[in-house]
Amino acid sequence: MDLDNFDRQLLNLVQEDASLTAEQLSESVALSVSAIQRRLKRLRVAGVILRHTAILDPKRIGGATFFVVALQVERERPELLTELRRWLSEEPQVQQAFYVTGEADFILVVTAADTETYDALMTRMVAENPNIRRFTTNVALGLVKRGSSIPVPLDADEIT
């Protein structure tokens, strides 16, 4: 899908705040409200915008601890990796999962109420996925930045 600068502006704005109305967006993007609505619908239908989510403040909902996990698998057979990817995708406490190069095979960002809850999750993960060789855990001591925005260059020539 070809994106013009209006699409790119809209994508950057809705990534920062998906609750902005078409009227509010039209104040930042030089398009009519109806043109913005049409473009947003087109971007959703085309799969550029996958979903709208809310980012919560962990402190205001009872707190959460974040864990960064490096996961190694025993064998990289396609069917075993597919099963592990499915398990990770379906587990709500796994916020992000990256298949990576290097010593680890996957890097996970996991959230749990406390270390006991995290330990129970990881015990279950290993029990349900016998292809896991080992994992190492880093506990986040503080939250510096949390987001999911992907910067969208406004000029198509900036895309590499």
Coordinates of C-alpha atoms in Angstrom, one line a residue:
M1 CA 0.0 0.0 0.0
D2 CA 1.3 3.4 -0.9
L3 CA 1.2 5.9 1.9
D4 CA 1.2 9.6 1.2
N5 CA 2.3 12.3 3.7
F6 CA -1.3 12.7 4.9
D7 CA -1.5 9.0 5.7
R8 CA 1.9 9.2 7.5
Q9 CA 0.8 12.2 9.6
L10 CA -2.4 10.4 10.6
L11 CA -0.5 7.2 11.5
N12 CA 1.9 9.2 13.7
L13 CA -0.9 11.0 15.4
V14 CA -3.2 8.0 16.1
Q15 CA -0.2 6.0 17.5
E16 CA 0.3 8.7 20.1
D17 CA -3.4 8.9 20.9
A18 CA -5.9 6.7 19.2
S19 CA -8.8 8.4 20.9
L20 CA -8.4 11.6 18.9
T21 CA -11.5 12.3 16.9
A22 CA -11.5 13.1 13.2
E23 CA -12.3 16.7 14.1
Q24 CA -9.2 16.8 16.3
L25 CA -7.0 15.1 13.7
S26 CA -8.2 17.6 11.1
E27 CA -6.7 20.4 13.2
S28 CA -3.2 18.9 12.7
V29 CA -3.6 17.4 9.3
A30 CA -4.8 19.6 6.5
L31 CA -7.7 17.4 5.5
S32 CA -11.5 17.6 6.0
V33 CA -13.1 15.4 8.7
S34 CA -14.7 13.1 6.1
A35 CA -11.3 12.7 4.3
I36 CA -9.7 11.7 7.6
Q37 CA -12.4 9.2 8.3
R38 CA -12.1 7.7 4.8
R39 CA -8.3 7.4 5.2
L40 CA -8.4 5.8 8.6
K41 CA -11.0 3.3 7.4
R42 CA -8.8 2.5 4.4
L43 CA -5.7 2.1 6.7
R44 CA -7.7 -0.3 9.0
V45 CA -9.1 -2.4 6.1
A46 CA -5.6 -2.6 4.5
G47 CA -4.2 -3.9 7.8
V48 CA -1.8 -0.9 8.3
I49 CA -3.7 -0.1 11.6
L50 CA -4.1 -3.5 13.3
R51 CA -6.0 -2.4 16.5
H52 CA -6.6 0.3 19.0
T53 CA -5.4 -0.2 22.5
A54 CA -5.1 1.6 25.8
I55 CA -1.8 1.9 27.7
L56 CA -2.4 1.6 31.5
D57 CA -0.5 3.1 34.3
P58 CA 0.7 0.0 36.3
K59 CA 0.8 1.9 39.6
R60 CA -2.9 2.8 39.3
I61 CA -4.1 -0.8 38.8
G62 CA -2.2 -2.4 41.7
G63 CA 1.3 -2.4 40.2
A64 CA 3.1 -4.8 37.9
T65 CA 6.6 -6.0 37.6
F66 CA 8.2 -6.2 34.2
F67 CA 10.6 -9.0 33.3
V68 CA 12.9 -9.2 30.2
V69 CA 13.5 -12.8 29.4
A70 CA 16.0 -14.4 27.0
L71 CA 14.7 -17.8 25.9
Q72 CA 16.7 -20.6 24.3
V73 CA 15.1 -23.5 22.5
E74 CA 16.5 -27.0 22.2
R75 CA 15.8 -27.5 18.5
E76 CA 14.7 -25.0 15.8
R77 CA 12.4 -27.4 14.0
P78 CA 9.6 -25.5 12.3
E79 CA 6.7 -27.3 14.0
L80 CA 8.3 -26.8 17.5
L81 CA 8.8 -23.1 16.9
T82 CA 5.3 -22.8 15.6
E83 CA 3.9 -24.3 18.8
L84 CA 6.0 -22.1 21.0
R85 CA 5.0 -19.0 19.0
R86 CA 1.4 -19.9 19.4
W87 CA 1.8 -20.4 23.2
L88 CA 3.6 -17.1 23.5
S89 CA 1.0 -15.3 21.4
E90 CA -1.9 -16.6 23.5
E91 CA -0.3 -15.9 26.9
P92 CA -1.6 -12.5 28.2
Q93 CA 1.3 -11.9 30.5
V94 CA 3.7 -12.1 27.6
Q95 CA 3.5 -8.5 26.3
Q96 CA 6.1 -8.8 23.6
A97 CA 7.9 -11.7 22.0
F98 CA 10.7 -11.3 19.5
Y99 CA 12.4 -14.1 17.5
V100 CA 16.0 -12.9 17.5
T101 CA 19.5 -13.7 16.4
G102 CA 22.3 -14.3 18.8
E103 CA 22.6 -16.5 21.9
A104 CA 18.9 -16.3 22.7
D105 CA 16.2 -17.5 20.3
F106 CA 13.5 -15.3 21.7
I107 CA 13.4 -12.1 23.8
L108 CA 10.2 -11.7 25.8
V109 CA 8.8 -8.8 27.8
V110 CA 6.6 -10.3 30.5
T111 CA 4.5 -8.6 33.2
A112 CA 3.4 -10.1 36.4
A113 CA 2.1 -8.9 39.8
D114 CA 5.1 -10.2 41.6
T115 CA 8.0 -12.7 41.3
E116 CA 5.9 -15.5 42.6
T117 CA 3.4 -15.0 39.8
Y118 CA 6.2 -14.8 37.3
D119 CA 7.8 -18.0 38.6
A120 CA 4.5 -19.8 38.2
L121 CA 4.1 -18.6 34.6
M122 CA 7.6 -19.7 33.7
T123 CA 7.2 -23.1 35.4
R124 CA 4.0 -23.6 33.3
M125 CA 5.7 -22.4 30.1
V126 CA 8.6 -24.8 30.5
A127 CA 6.2 -27.7 31.4
E128 CA 3.9 -27.0 28.4
N129 CA 6.8 -26.4 26.0
P130 CA 9.4 -29.2 26.3
N131 CA 11.5 -27.7 23.5
I132 CA 12.7 -24.9 25.8
R133 CA 16.3 -25.4 26.8
R134 CA 16.7 -22.6 29.2
F135 CA 15.8 -19.0 30.0
T136 CA 17.4 -16.1 31.8
T137 CA 15.5 -13.3 33.4
N138 CA 16.2 -9.6 34.0
V139 CA 13.8 -7.8 36.4
A140 CA 13.0 -4.2 35.5
L141 CA 13.9 -2.0 38.4
G142 CA 12.1 1.0 36.9
L143 CA 10.1 2.0 33.9
V144 CA 11.9 4.6 31.8
K145 CA 9.8 4.4 28.6
R146 CA 7.0 2.2 27.5
G147 CA 5.3 2.3 24.2
S148 CA 4.5 0.6 20.9
S149 CA 4.7 3.4 18.4
I150 CA 6.6 3.0 15.2
P151 CA 7.9 6.3 13.8
V152 CA 6.5 6.8 10.3
P153 CA 8.7 9.1 8.2
L154 CA 6.7 12.0 6.7
D155 CA 8.7 12.0 3.5
A156 CA 8.6 8.8 1.5
D157 CA 12.2 9.4 0.5
E158 CA 13.2 8.9 4.2
I159 CA 12.2 5.2 4.0
T160 CA 15.1 2.9 3.8

